[in-house]
Every structure is written in structure tokens, then in C-alpha cells.
């Protein structure tokens, strides 16, 4: 049922807004008072059992009422009221209902701790009317439909009982929806659908079954029959109420846990942002404080190797210093590239570039490493892919990383092939680096482009690497708008392939002859 609203603030706009609501509640309350007077005036000595039903409705309100929303209260007192209608008639049944309305107001007042600002009397009068007015309407419809007051037979009176229950629920719902709609300015249909549509069938069923059972029990055995039907009903509903209360408590606790977890996550996000700033500062330190001394070490070592007469041991030590300084410098550059990729700050400046010059530049770096292992490198670049759209420095970096990987994992006297072909499905070049190395296990293929995803096997334990190269390669390829993938078979080799957009405005006829040779690094074009 509806509890009276809070008092509006004394401003002109709000008074105008709540004026229809005040008129409505006053009219309904007035009808309730008139019905109370009329019902009391028509009580007869034969209606003494009404007092028993009034006691039952009070018990029902105290034990089975449940808040559905701040303004709505559900209880099984409707079943007791309906039984009173069937046994004593419309007006005595209305008296029972009105007592239930007053008690429901007190129950809601106790549960809400007196927090409502609307006067208790105002709410009690409206709830009394809201409970009471549907009762005589339902009683008269019951009689008009062929039902006999005081002679309840569940089978023969089933249709009149259903019609009476439906009318009772319709009038009650109409009063509730009307007051809530005026109070909240929401459409009445929306209020009914959201708050009452799901409970309507339950109310009708409880009146027909529960109220009908109580009426039959009272007719058969008086107070004893009433107790037989009422006590199990009250105990069942009370147990349900306790279960609902426990569920609500668990839901409240769950909401508290969710709030705590949300707060923990927010704190964790703040900490992660702090750590991210620390990481950024750390990379800045790497960039400024490590790159400069490493470059100096490598440079002065090369000068010593070129200008100083050294003993074999001294030359060997300087070569070790040089190679390790270059390794550290490569590691610093890789870490910085990873940081730039994470932050989206890795710059790619695409332009029309020759594919063969990029291959030549990469091979100039890789060829000495391949010579040590007697690995032959074949180059097969189709004239259709002579020009691509990319950043020359970054494309060369991609090739160096892929070729370096191929050399590391290819046994002595193996073969590496660099090929470039036009894609059959798109206007792009497919560049592939294929080796005859140890291959990659099938279960490891999905992880090859992850950071630090280094392959650990007995036959390649001597190789050096951090596992960052392929992750950087993937980022660089994607920065060009391309794709990269890997195909491999253990013991037979691996093929890394990636795509770059073709430079459509250039053709193979425009390629200068000097760009078609690799003689400068001791290799020939296949």
C-alpha cells in the first residue's frame, strides 16, 4: 500500500506541483472515513465474528508485511479481508480491511524509524481508505456474479470469487498507482509495470485460495477451522519473509564487498599510474644516463683498435668490450622502443622507399654474423615489390631483427632466404624471412611475439637475446598498417612474413640498376 509523501517545501512551484496530489489524497481519505462510519452503522449482532477477523488481519500485518519499495507494502492481510467479505459481506469486510490499512501504516512507520515528514494521521487515513474502499466493491461484484455471502463453496463460487479478487486488486492498484503517479510525476502505466505487475497474480491467488480457504474453514469449524487454515499460512509466509530479509541482508553485504573491492581497485589504479610514472622516469634515465656512456665506450674502443699496436690478448679484450657495449646499446634501444610502443609514441615516417636498399642495409649488419656460421643468404625480391610505402629506418630495423633471429637459430651451413612478393588479395607486399633452423614447437607459436617470449632449447643455449626483438617487430609492422605472422615446423625451419603497403605510383621499369645489386655485401640477387 501507499505511505503518505513527505511535505513539500513552501515554494510556489512546488505547491502548484503537489496540489493535485493533495486534492487526491484528501478525497480518498474522505471516502475512507465515510466508509468507516457507514460500516460501523451497519454492523449487526450476527457480525460478532468480525472482531476475530480484525484480530487476524492485525496478526497478518505484523507477521507477513514486506516493503516492496519506499511507498509500497505487501502483506497477506488481503486474504483475511477477502475471507471477511465472503463470510460477512461487503461492509464488514471493508471494516476488516480498514483496520489492516491503519496497522500497515504503523508497521511502515516502525520500520522506517519515523523518518517521514508527512503527518502519521494523514498517512493512516489514506492507507485505511486504500485498503477499505476495494472491499465493498469486491463484495458487491461477488454477489452480482452469483456468490452467496456466508455460504462459501469453493467449486460453485470459484468464478464469483475470481471476479471479486480481480476487482479488489484493480481498485487497490488504481488507488496506489494514482497517488504515486501524482507524487512522482511518472506515468501511471509505468509505475504499475515496474512496481505492481509482477505482484498482481500473487495477490489474486492469495485472495482466492487463502481467503477462500479461511472462509470455508471458519464456516465448517469456527475458530478451530480458521486456525487450521490461518496458522500454516502465516507460518509459511513468515518463514518466506525471514528468508527474504536474510537474502536482502546478504545482498547488502555483497554490495558492501563490491564497494570495498571497487575502492581497492581504484587505489590499485592510482598505484599503477604512479608505477607507470616511475617506469617512464626510469626509461628516461636509461635514455640519457646509459646511452651516452655506452656510445662513448664503443667509440673509444674502436679508436684503440684502429690506432694502437696491441698484443693479441689486448686486442681480444678490446673486441670483447666493443661487442658487449654494442649488445648493451642494442638492449637499451630495445627497451626504449618497447616503452614507446606502450605509450604510442613510436614514430614512423612513411614514404616511398626501395625494398632492395632496405634489404641491403639490413644484410650489411647481419652478413658478418652469417659468415661466422657459414650460413648462405638468398635474396628474392620481385620487381612488383621494388617500392613500398614505409619508414626506411624502421623497415631496416624489422629486417635486422628477423634476420638476426634466423641466424641465431639456424645451424652452421644452413640457409636463409629473404623474399618479397605482391599479395594476391591486396595491394601490398609480402616480405618473408625463411630459415632452415631448429623450428618452433607448435604450442609455442601463439607466444612468439610476446615480450620476453624467448625459446629455450638445448641446441640453442649458446645464443644471446632478451626476447624483445619479435615484440618490437610486431609493433613496427602494425605501425605501418601491416600484418605479421609465423609458420614453423620443428627441425625444418621457420618463416616470418609481414606485409607493407605497395607504392602504386612506381613500377619496376623505374628502378635504378644500382638498386638491383647486392654485390656490396658479397651476395647476389637470386
JSON list of N, CA, C and O in Angstrom, two decimals, residues 331 335 338 444 447-456 466-469 471:
[
{"chain": "A", "resi": 331, "resn": "UNK", "atom": "N", "xyz": [70.32, -3.43, -26.32]},
{"chain": "A", "resi": 331, "resn": "UNK", "atom": "CA", "xyz": [69.32, -3.69, -25.28]},
{"chain": "A", "resi": 331, "resn": "UNK", "atom": "C", "xyz": [68.64, -2.39, -24.85]},
{"chain": "A", "resi": 331, "resn": "UNK", "atom": "O", "xyz": [67.41, -2.34, -24.69]},
{"chain": "A", "resi": 335, "resn": "UNK", "atom": "N", "xyz": [64.64, -1.58, -25.19]},
{"chain": "A", "resi": 335, "resn": "UNK", "atom": "CA", "xyz": [63.80, -1.19, -24.06]},
{"chain": "A", "resi": 335, "resn": "UNK", "atom": "C", "xyz": [63.08, 0.13, -24.37]},
{"chain": "A", "resi": 335, "resn": "UNK", "atom": "O", "xyz": [61.89, 0.30, -24.09]},
{"chain": "A", "resi": 338, "resn": "UNK", "atom": "N", "xyz": [60.27, -0.52, -26.79]},
{"chain": "A", "resi": 338, "resn": "UNK", "atom": "CA", "xyz": [59.13, -1.12, -26.11]},
{"chain": "A", "resi": 338, "resn": "UNK", "atom": "C", "xyz": [58.33, -0.06, -25.36]},
{"chain": "A", "resi": 338, "resn": "UNK", "atom": "O", "xyz": [57.09, -0.03, -25.41]},
{"chain": "A", "resi": 444, "resn": "UNK", "atom": "N", "xyz": [54.17, -23.32, -28.95]},
{"chain": "A", "resi": 444, "resn": "UNK", "atom": "CA", "xyz": [54.81, -22.04, -28.62]},
{"chain": "A", "resi": 444, "resn": "UNK", "atom": "C", "xyz": [54.53, -20.96, -29.66]},
{"chain": "A", "resi": 444, "resn": "UNK", "atom": "O", "xyz": [54.83, -19.78, -29.42]},
{"chain": "A", "resi": 447, "resn": "UNK", "atom": "N", "xyz": [52.85, -17.61, -28.74]},
{"chain": "A", "resi": 447, "resn": "UNK", "atom": "CA", "xyz": [53.54, -16.73, -27.81]},
{"chain": "A", "resi": 447, "resn": "UNK", "atom": "C", "xyz": [54.81, -16.09, -28.38]},
{"chain": "A", "resi": 447, "resn": "UNK", "atom": "O", "xyz": [55.50, -15.36, -27.69]},
{"chain": "A", "resi": 448, "resn": "UNK", "atom": "N", "xyz": [55.13, -16.36, -29.66]},
{"chain": "A", "resi": 448, "resn": "UNK", "atom": "CA", "xyz": [56.43, -15.91, -30.18]},
{"chain": "A", "resi": 448, "resn": "UNK", "atom": "C", "xyz": [56.56, -14.39, -30.21]},
{"chain": "A", "resi": 448, "resn": "UNK", "atom": "O", "xyz": [57.67, -13.86, -30.12]},
{"chain": "A", "resi": 449, "resn": "UNK", "atom": "N", "xyz": [55.43, -13.67, -30.34]},
{"chain": "A", "resi": 449, "resn": "UNK", "atom": "CA", "xyz": [55.50, -12.21, -30.43]},
{"chain": "A", "resi": 449, "resn": "UNK", "atom": "C", "xyz": [55.31, -11.53, -29.07]},
{"chain": "A", "resi": 449, "resn": "UNK", "atom": "O", "xyz": [55.24, -10.30, -29.01]},
{"chain": "A", "resi": 450, "resn": "UNK", "atom": "N", "xyz": [55.23, -12.32, -28.01]},
{"chain": "A", "resi": 450, "resn": "UNK", "atom": "CA", "xyz": [55.10, -11.74, -26.68]},
{"chain": "A", "resi": 450, "resn": "UNK", "atom": "C", "xyz": [56.47, -11.29, -26.18]},
{"chain": "A", "resi": 450, "resn": "UNK", "atom": "O", "xyz": [57.50, -11.86, -26.56]},
{"chain": "A", "resi": 451, "resn": "UNK", "atom": "N", "xyz": [56.47, -10.31, -25.31]},
{"chain": "A", "resi": 451, "resn": "UNK", "atom": "CA", "xyz": [57.73, -9.82, -24.76]},
{"chain": "A", "resi": 451, "resn": "UNK", "atom": "C", "xyz": [58.39, -10.90, -23.90]},
{"chain": "A", "resi": 451, "resn": "UNK", "atom": "O", "xyz": [57.72, -11.59, -23.12]},
{"chain": "A", "resi": 452, "resn": "UNK", "atom": "N", "xyz": [59.67, -11.00, -24.02]},
{"chain": "A", "resi": 452, "resn": "UNK", "atom": "CA", "xyz": [60.48, -11.97, -23.29]},
{"chain": "A", "resi": 452, "resn": "UNK", "atom": "C", "xyz": [60.06, -13.40, -23.60]},
{"chain": "A", "resi": 452, "resn": "UNK", "atom": "O", "xyz": [60.31, -14.32, -22.81]},
{"chain": "A", "resi": 453, "resn": "UNK", "atom": "N", "xyz": [59.42, -13.59, -24.75]},
{"chain": "A", "resi": 453, "resn": "UNK", "atom": "CA", "xyz": [58.98, -14.93, -25.14]},
{"chain": "A", "resi": 453, "resn": "UNK", "atom": "C", "xyz": [60.10, -15.69, -25.83]},
{"chain": "A", "resi": 453, "resn": "UNK", "atom": "O", "xyz": [59.96, -16.14, -26.96]},
{"chain": "A", "resi": 454, "resn": "UNK", "atom": "N", "xyz": [61.21, -15.85, -25.14]},
{"chain": "A", "resi": 454, "resn": "UNK", "atom": "CA", "xyz": [62.40, -16.48, -25.72]},
{"chain": "A", "resi": 454, "resn": "UNK", "atom": "C", "xyz": [62.26, -17.98, -25.69]},
{"chain": "A", "resi": 454, "resn": "UNK", "atom": "O", "xyz": [61.86, -18.57, -24.68]},
{"chain": "A", "resi": 455, "resn": "UNK", "atom": "N", "xyz": [62.63, -18.64, -26.80]},
{"chain": "A", "resi": 455, "resn": "UNK", "atom": "CA", "xyz": [62.57, -20.10, -26.90]},
{"chain": "A", "resi": 455, "resn": "UNK", "atom": "C", "xyz": [63.79, -20.70, -26.22]},
{"chain": "A", "resi": 455, "resn": "UNK", "atom": "O", "xyz": [64.92, -20.33, -26.50]},
{"chain": "A", "resi": 456, "resn": "UNK", "atom": "N", "xyz": [63.54, -21.62, -25.28]},
{"chain": "A", "resi": 456, "resn": "UNK", "atom": "CA", "xyz": [64.64, -22.27, -24.55]},
{"chain": "A", "resi": 456, "resn": "UNK", "atom": "C", "xyz": [64.74, -23.72, -24.99]},
{"chain": "A", "resi": 456, "resn": "UNK", "atom": "O", "xyz": [63.84, -24.52, -24.76]},
{"chain": "A", "resi": 466, "resn": "UNK", "atom": "N", "xyz": [67.14, -11.20, -25.59]},
{"chain": "A", "resi": 466, "resn": "UNK", "atom": "CA", "xyz": [66.28, -10.81, -24.48]},
{"chain": "A", "resi": 466, "resn": "UNK", "atom": "C", "xyz": [64.83, -11.20, -24.68]},
{"chain": "A", "resi": 466, "resn": "UNK", "atom": "O", "xyz": [64.03, -11.10, -23.75]},
{"chain": "A", "resi": 467, "resn": "UNK", "atom": "N", "xyz": [64.46, -11.59, -25.91]},
{"chain": "A", "resi": 467, "resn": "UNK", "atom": "CA", "xyz": [63.06, -11.90, -26.19]},
{"chain": "A", "resi": 467, "resn": "UNK", "atom": "C", "xyz": [62.22, -10.68, -26.48]},
{"chain": "A", "resi": 467, "resn": "UNK", "atom": "O", "xyz": [60.99, -10.76, -26.45]},
{"chain": "A", "resi": 468, "resn": "UNK", "atom": "N", "xyz": [62.88, -9.52, -26.74]},
{"chain": "A", "resi": 468, "resn": "UNK", "atom": "CA", "xyz": [62.13, -8.31, -27.04]},
{"chain": "A", "resi": 468, "resn": "UNK", "atom": "C", "xyz": [62.02, -8.04, -28.54]},
{"chain": "A", "resi": 468, "resn": "UNK", "atom": "O", "xyz": [61.15, -7.29, -28.99]},
{"chain": "A", "resi": 469, "resn": "UNK", "atom": "N", "xyz": [62.92, -8.64, -29.33]},
{"chain": "A", "resi": 469, "resn": "UNK", "atom": "CA", "xyz": [63.01, -8.31, -30.74]},
{"chain": "A", "resi": 469, "resn": "UNK", "atom": "C", "xyz": [61.72, -8.53, -31.51]},
{"chain": "A", "resi": 469, "resn": "UNK", "atom": "O", "xyz": [61.26, -7.64, -32.24]},
{"chain": "A", "resi": 471, "resn": "UNK", "atom": "N", "xyz": [58.67, -8.83, -30.40]},
{"chain": "A", "resi": 471, "resn": "UNK", "atom": "CA", "xyz": [57.61, -7.94, -29.91]},
{"chain": "A", "resi": 471, "resn": "UNK", "atom": "C", "xyz": [57.74, -6.57, -30.57]},
{"chain": "A", "resi": 471, "resn": "UNK", "atom": "O", "xyz": [56.73, -5.97, -30.99]}
]
